[in-house]
PDB file of C-alpha atoms and ligand atoms in Angstrom:
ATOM      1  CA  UNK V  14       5.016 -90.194-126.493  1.00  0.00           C
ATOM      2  CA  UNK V  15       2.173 -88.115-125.333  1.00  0.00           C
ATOM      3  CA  UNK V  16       4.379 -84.684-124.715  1.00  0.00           C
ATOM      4  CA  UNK V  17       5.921 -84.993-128.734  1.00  0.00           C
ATOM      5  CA  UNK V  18       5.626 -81.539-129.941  1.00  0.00           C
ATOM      6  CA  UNK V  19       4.659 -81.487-133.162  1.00  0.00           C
ATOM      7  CA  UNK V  20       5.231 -78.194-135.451  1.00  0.00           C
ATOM      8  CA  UNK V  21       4.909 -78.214-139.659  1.00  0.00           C
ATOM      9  CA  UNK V  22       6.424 -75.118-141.175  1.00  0.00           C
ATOM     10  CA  UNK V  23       4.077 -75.090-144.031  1.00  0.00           C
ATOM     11  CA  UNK V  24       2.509 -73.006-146.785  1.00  0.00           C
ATOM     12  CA  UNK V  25      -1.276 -74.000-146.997  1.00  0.00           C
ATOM     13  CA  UNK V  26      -1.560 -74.255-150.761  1.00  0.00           C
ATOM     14  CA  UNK V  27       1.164 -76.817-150.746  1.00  0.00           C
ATOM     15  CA  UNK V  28       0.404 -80.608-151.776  1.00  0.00           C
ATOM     16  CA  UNK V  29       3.892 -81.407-150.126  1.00  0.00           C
ATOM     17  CA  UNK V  30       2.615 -79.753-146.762  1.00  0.00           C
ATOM     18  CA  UNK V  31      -0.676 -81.651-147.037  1.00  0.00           C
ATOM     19  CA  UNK V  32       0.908 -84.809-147.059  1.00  0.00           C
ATOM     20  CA  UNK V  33       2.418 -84.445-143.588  1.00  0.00           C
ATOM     21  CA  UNK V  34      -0.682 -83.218-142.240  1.00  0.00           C
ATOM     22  CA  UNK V  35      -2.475 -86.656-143.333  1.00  0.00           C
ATOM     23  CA  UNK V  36       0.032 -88.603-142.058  1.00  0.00           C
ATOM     24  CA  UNK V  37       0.210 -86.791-138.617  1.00  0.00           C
ATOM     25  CA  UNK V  38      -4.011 -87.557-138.709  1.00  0.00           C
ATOM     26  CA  UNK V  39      -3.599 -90.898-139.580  1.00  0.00           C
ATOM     27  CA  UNK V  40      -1.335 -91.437-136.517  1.00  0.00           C
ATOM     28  CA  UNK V  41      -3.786 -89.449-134.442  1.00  0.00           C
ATOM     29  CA  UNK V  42      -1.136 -86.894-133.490  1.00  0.00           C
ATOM     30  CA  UNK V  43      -1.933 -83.210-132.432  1.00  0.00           C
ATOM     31  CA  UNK V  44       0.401 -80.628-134.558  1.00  0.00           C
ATOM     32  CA  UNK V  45       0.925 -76.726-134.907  1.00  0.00           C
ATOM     33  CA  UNK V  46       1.310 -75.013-137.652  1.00  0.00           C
ATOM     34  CA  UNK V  47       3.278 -72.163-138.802  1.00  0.00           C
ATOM     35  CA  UNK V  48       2.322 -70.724-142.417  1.00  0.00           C
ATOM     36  CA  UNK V  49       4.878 -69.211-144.042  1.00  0.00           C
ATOM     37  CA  UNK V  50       5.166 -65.877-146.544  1.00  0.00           C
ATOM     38  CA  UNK V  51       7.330 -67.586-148.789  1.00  0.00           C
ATOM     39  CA  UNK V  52       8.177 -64.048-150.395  1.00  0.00           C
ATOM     40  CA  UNK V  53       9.678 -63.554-146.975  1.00  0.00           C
ATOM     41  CA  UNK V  54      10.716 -66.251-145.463  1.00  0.00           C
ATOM     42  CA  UNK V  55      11.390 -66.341-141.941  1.00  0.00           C
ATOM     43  CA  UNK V  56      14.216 -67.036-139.536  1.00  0.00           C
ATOM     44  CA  UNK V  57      12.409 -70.463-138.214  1.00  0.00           C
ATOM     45  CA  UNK V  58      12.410 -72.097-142.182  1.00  0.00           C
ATOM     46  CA  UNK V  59      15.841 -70.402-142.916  1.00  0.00           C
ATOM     47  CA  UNK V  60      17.335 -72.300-139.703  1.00  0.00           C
ATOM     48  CA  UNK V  61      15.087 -75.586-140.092  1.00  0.00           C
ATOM     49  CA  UNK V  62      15.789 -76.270-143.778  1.00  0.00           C
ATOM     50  CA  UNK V  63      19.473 -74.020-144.562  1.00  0.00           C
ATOM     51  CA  UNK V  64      19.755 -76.764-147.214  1.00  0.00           C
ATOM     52  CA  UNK V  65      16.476 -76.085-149.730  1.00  0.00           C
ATOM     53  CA  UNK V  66      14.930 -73.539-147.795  1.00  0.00           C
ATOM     54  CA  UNK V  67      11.497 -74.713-148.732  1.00  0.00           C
ATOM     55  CA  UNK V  68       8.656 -76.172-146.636  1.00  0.00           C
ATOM     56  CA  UNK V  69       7.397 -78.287-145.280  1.00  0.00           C
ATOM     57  CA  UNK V  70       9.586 -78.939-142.420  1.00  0.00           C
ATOM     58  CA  UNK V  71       8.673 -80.993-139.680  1.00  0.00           C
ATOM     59  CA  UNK V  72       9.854 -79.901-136.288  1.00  0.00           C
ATOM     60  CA  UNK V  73       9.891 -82.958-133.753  1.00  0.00           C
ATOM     61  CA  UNK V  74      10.578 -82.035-130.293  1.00  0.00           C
ATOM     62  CA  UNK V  75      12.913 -78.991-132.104  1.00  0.00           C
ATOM     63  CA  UNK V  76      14.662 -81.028-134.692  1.00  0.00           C
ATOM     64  CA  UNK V  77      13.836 -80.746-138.151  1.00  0.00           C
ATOM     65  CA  UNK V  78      12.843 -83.121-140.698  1.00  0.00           C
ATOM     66  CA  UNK V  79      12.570 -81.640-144.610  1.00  0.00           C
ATOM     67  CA  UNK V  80      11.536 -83.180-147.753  1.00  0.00           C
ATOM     68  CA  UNK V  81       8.565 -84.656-147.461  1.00  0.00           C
ATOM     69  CA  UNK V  82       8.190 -88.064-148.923  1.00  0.00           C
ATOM     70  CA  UNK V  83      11.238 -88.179-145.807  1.00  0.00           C
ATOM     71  CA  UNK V  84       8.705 -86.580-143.464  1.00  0.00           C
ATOM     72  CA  UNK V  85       6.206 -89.018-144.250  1.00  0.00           C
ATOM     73  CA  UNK V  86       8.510 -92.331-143.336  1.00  0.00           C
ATOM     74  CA  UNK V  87       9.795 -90.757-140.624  1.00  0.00           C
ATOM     75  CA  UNK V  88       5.973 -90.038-138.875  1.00  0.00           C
ATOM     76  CA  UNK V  89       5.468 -94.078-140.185  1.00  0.00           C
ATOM     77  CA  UNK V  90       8.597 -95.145-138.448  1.00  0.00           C
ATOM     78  CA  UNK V  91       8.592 -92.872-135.554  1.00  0.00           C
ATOM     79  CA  UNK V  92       4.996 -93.741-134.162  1.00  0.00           C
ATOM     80  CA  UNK V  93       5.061 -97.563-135.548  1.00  0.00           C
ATOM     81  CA  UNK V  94       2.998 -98.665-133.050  1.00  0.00           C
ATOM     82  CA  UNK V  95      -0.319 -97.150-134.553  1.00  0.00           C
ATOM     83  CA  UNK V  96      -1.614 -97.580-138.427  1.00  0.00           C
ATOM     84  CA  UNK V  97       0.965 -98.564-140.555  1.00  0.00           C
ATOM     85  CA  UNK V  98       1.480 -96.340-143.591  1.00  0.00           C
ATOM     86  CA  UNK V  99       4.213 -98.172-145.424  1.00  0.00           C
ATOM     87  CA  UNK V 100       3.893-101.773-145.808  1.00  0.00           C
ATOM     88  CA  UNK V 101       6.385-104.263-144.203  1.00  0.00           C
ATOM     89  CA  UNK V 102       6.868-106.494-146.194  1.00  0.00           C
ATOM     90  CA  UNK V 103      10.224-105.171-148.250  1.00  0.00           C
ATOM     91  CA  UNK V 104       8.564-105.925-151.582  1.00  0.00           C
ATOM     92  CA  UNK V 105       5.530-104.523-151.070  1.00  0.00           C
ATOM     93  CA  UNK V 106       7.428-101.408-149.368  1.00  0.00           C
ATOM     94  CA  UNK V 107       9.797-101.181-152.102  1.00  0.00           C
ATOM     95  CA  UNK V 108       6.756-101.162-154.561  1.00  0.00           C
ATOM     96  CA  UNK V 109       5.291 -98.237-152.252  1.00  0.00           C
ATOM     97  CA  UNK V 110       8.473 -96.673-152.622  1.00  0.00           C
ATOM     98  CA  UNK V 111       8.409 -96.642-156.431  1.00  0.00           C
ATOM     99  CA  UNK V 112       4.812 -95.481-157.272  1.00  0.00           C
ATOM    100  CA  UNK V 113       5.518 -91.842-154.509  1.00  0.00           C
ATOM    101  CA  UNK V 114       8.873 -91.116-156.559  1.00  0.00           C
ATOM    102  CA  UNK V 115       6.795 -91.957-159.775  1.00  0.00           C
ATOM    103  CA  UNK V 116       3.867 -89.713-158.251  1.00  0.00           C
ATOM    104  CA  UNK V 117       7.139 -86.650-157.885  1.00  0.00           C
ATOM    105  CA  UNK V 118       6.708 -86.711-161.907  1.00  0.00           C
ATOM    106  CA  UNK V 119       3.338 -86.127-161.810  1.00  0.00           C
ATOM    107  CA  UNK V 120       2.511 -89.102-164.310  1.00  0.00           C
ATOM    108  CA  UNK V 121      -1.602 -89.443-163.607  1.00  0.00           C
ATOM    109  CA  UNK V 122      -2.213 -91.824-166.540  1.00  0.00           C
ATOM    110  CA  UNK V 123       0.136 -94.471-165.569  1.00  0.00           C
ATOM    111  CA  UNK V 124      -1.523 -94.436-161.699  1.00  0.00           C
ATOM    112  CA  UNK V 125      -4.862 -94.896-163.332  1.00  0.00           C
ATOM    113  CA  UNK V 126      -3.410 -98.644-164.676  1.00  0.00           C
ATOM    114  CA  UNK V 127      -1.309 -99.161-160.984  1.00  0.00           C
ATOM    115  CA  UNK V 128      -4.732 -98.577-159.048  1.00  0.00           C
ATOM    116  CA  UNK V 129      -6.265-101.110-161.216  1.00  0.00           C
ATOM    117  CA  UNK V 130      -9.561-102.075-159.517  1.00  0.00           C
ATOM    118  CA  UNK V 131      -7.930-101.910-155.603  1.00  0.00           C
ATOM    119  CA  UNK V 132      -9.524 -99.827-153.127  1.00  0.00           C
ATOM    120  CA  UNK V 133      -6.269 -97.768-152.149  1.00  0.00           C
ATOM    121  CA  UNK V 134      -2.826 -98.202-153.723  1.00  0.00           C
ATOM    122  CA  UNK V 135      -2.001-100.774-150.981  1.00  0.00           C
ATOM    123  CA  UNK V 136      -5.301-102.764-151.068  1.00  0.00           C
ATOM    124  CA  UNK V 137      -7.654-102.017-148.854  1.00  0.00           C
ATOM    125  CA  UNK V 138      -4.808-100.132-146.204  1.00  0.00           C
ATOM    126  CA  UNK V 139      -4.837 -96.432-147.197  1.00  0.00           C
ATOM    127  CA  UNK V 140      -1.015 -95.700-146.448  1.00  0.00           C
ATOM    128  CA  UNK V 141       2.204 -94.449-147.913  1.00  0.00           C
ATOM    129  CA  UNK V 142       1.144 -93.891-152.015  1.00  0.00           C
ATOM    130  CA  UNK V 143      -2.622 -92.613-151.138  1.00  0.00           C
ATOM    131  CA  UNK V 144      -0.819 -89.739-148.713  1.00  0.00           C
ATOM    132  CA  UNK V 145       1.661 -88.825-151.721  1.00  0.00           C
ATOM    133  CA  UNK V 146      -1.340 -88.557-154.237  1.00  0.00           C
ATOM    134  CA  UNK V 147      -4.061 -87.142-152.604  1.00  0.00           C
ATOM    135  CA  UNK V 148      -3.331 -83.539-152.005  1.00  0.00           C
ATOM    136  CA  UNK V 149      -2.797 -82.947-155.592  1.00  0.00           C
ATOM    137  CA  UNK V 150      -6.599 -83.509-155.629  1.00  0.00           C
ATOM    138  CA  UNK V 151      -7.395 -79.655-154.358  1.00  0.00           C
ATOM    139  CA  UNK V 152      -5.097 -78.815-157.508  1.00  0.00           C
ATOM    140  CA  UNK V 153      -6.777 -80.579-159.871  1.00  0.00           C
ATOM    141  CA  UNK V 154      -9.614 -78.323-160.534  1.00  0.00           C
ATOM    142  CA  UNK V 155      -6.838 -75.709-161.328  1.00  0.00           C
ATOM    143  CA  UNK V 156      -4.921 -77.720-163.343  1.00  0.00           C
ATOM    144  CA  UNK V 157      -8.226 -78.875-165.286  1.00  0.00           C
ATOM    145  CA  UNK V 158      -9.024 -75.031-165.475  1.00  0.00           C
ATOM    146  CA  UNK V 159      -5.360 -73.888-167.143  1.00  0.00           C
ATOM    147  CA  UNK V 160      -4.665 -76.896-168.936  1.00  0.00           C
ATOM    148  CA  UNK V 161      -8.433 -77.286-170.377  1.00  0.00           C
ATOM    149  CA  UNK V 162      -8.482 -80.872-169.581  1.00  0.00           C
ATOM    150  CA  UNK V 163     -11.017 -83.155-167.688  1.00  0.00           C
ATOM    151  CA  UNK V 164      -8.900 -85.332-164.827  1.00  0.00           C
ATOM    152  CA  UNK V 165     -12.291 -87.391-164.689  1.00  0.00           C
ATOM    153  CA  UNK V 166     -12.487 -88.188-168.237  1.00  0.00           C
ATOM    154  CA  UNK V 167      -8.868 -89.139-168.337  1.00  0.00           C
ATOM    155  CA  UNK V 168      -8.737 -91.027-165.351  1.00  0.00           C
ATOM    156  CA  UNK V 169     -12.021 -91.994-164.087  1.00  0.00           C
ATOM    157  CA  UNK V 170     -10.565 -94.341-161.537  1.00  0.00           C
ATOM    158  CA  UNK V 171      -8.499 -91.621-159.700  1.00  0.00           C
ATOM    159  CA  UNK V 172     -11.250 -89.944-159.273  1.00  0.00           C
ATOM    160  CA  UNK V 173     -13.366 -92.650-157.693  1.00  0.00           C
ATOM    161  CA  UNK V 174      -9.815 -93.215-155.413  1.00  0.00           C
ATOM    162  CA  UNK V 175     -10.422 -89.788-154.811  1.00  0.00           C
ATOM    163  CA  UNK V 176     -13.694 -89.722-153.484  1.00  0.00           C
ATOM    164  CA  UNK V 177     -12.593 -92.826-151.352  1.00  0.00           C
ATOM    165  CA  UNK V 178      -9.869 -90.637-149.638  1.00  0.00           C
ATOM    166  CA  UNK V 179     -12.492 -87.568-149.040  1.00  0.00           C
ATOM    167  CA  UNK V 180     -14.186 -89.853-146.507  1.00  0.00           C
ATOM    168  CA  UNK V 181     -11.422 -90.206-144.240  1.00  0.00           C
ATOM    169  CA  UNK V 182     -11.349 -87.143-141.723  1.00  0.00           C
ATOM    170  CA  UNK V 183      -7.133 -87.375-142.189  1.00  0.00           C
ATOM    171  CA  UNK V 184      -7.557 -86.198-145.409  1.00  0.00           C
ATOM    172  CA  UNK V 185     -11.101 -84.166-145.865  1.00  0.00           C
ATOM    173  CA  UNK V 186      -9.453 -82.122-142.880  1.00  0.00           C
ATOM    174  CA  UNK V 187      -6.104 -81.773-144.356  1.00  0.00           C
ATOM    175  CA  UNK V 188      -6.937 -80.557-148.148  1.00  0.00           C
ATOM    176  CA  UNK V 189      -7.502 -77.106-148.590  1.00  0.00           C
ATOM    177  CA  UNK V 190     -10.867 -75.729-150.607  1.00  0.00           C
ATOM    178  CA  UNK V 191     -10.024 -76.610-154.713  1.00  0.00           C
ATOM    179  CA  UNK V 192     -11.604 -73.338-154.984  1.00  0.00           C
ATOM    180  CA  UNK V 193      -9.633 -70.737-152.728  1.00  0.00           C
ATOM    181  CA  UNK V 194      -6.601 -72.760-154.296  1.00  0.00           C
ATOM    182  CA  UNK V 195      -7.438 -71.411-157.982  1.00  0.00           C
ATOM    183  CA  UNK V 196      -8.425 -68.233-156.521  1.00  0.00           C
ATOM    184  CA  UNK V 197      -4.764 -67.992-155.099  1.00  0.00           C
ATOM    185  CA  UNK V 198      -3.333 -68.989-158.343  1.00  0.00           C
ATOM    186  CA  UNK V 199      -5.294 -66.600-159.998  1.00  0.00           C
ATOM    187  CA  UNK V 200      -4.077 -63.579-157.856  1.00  0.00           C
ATOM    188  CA  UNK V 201      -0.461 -65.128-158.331  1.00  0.00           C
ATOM    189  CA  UNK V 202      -0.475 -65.052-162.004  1.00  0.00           C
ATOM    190  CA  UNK V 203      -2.136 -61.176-161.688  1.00  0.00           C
ATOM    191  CA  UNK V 204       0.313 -60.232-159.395  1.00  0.00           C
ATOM    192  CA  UNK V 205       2.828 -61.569-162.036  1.00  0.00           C
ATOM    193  CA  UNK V 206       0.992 -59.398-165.031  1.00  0.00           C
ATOM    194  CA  UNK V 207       0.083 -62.950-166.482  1.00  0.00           C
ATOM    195  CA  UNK V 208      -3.581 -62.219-168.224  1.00  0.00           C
ATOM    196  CA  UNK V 209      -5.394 -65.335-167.094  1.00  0.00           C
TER     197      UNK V 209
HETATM  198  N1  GSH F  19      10.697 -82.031-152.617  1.00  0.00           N
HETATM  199  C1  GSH F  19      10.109 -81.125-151.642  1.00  0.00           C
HETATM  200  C2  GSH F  19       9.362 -80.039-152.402  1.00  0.00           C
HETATM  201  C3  GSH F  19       8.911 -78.923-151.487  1.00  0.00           C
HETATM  202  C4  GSH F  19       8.545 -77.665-152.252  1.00  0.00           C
HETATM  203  O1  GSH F  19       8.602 -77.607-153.493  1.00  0.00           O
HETATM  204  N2  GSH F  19       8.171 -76.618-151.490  1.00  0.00           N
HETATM  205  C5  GSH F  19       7.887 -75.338-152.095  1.00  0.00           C
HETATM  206  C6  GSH F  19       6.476 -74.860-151.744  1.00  0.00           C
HETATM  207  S1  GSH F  19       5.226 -75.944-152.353  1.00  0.00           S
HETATM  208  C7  GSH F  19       8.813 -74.281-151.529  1.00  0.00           C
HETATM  209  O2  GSH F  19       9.121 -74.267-150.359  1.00  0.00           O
HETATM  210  N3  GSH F  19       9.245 -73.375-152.400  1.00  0.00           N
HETATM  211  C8  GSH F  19      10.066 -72.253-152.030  1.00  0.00           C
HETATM  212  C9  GSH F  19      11.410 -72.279-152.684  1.00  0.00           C
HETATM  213  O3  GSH F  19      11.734 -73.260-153.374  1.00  0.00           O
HETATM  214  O4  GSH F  19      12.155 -71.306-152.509  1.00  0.00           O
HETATM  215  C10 GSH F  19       9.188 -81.898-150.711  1.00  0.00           C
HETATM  216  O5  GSH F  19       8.656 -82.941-151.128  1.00  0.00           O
HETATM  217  O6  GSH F  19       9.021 -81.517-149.544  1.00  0.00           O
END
């Protein structure tokens, strides 16, 4: 539908944010966005997601879609007419289905042994698993820096995936600079009278 209107209510350090933005690419779709302050946050996210009250929220055509694994099938199933993200097969799908709520506990090690030697988590089709992962990739140099642990020592095949992704404009576009991301964390811990 070429006059969709396409709005994420977003916060730009968020990995769950990111992940509709990729999606959206993927499909080729043009979006807005509206960043929120989520110390104040504002009448649009209050109405959009009464339920959570946390972003992202997708607003399609003025309804809202929250949660956003949800967000992600919906842009698949929505605009199936263009790259799939999800495979169709219902194995294959259900498989897809497992690894994103596996990603939700932030298990890295295990991934490393699902990724195996494949180019993407489904094959050679970047899709549905590679969107849920990826964005944690401009928190991983934060995550190295507080937890004093090498991600590319650990898991030298995630960050090979990693790379892969980069090269698509979806996602190179879509991930915000690892370094303003540990800046803001940074300022966030100050702000909190954390030391480091
Ligand atoms: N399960 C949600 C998680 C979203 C989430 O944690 N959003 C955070 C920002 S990254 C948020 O809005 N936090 C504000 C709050 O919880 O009050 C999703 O996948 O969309």
């Amino acid at each position: 539908m070429a006059d969709d209107k396409l709005i994420i209510v977003n916060f730009w350090p968020s990995i769950f944010g990111v992940r509709v933005r990729i999606a959206l690419r993927e499909k080729g779709l043009y979006f807005d966005e509206k960043d929120e302050d989520m110390q104040n946050k504002s009448p649009l996210l209050l109405e959009m997601n009464p339920v959570h009250k946390q972003i992202p929220v997708l607003i399609h055509n003025g309804k809202p879609i929250c949660e956003s694994l949800i967000i992600v099938q919906y842009i698949d199933e929505m605009w199936n007419d263009r790259v799939p993200l999800l495979p169709s097969d219902p194995y294959a799908k259900a498989q897809a289905r497992f690894w994103a709520d596996f990603i939700e506990k932030k298990i890295f090690k295990q991934l490393e042994g699902a990724l195996g030697e494949k180019v993407y988590f489904g094959d050679d089709m970047f899709g549905f698993v590679d969107i849920v992962l990826i964005p944690f990739y401009m928190w991983f140099h934060t995550y190295e820096t507080y937890g004093n642990f090498n991600i590319g020592v650990e898991c030298p095949k995630l960050i090979a995936w990693s790379k892969r992704c980069l090269k698509r404009e979806s996602v190179s576009k879509s991930l915000e600079d690892p370094n303003k991301v540990y800046e803001f964390m940074m300022s966030y811990r100050k702000k909190l009278g954390l030391e480091y």
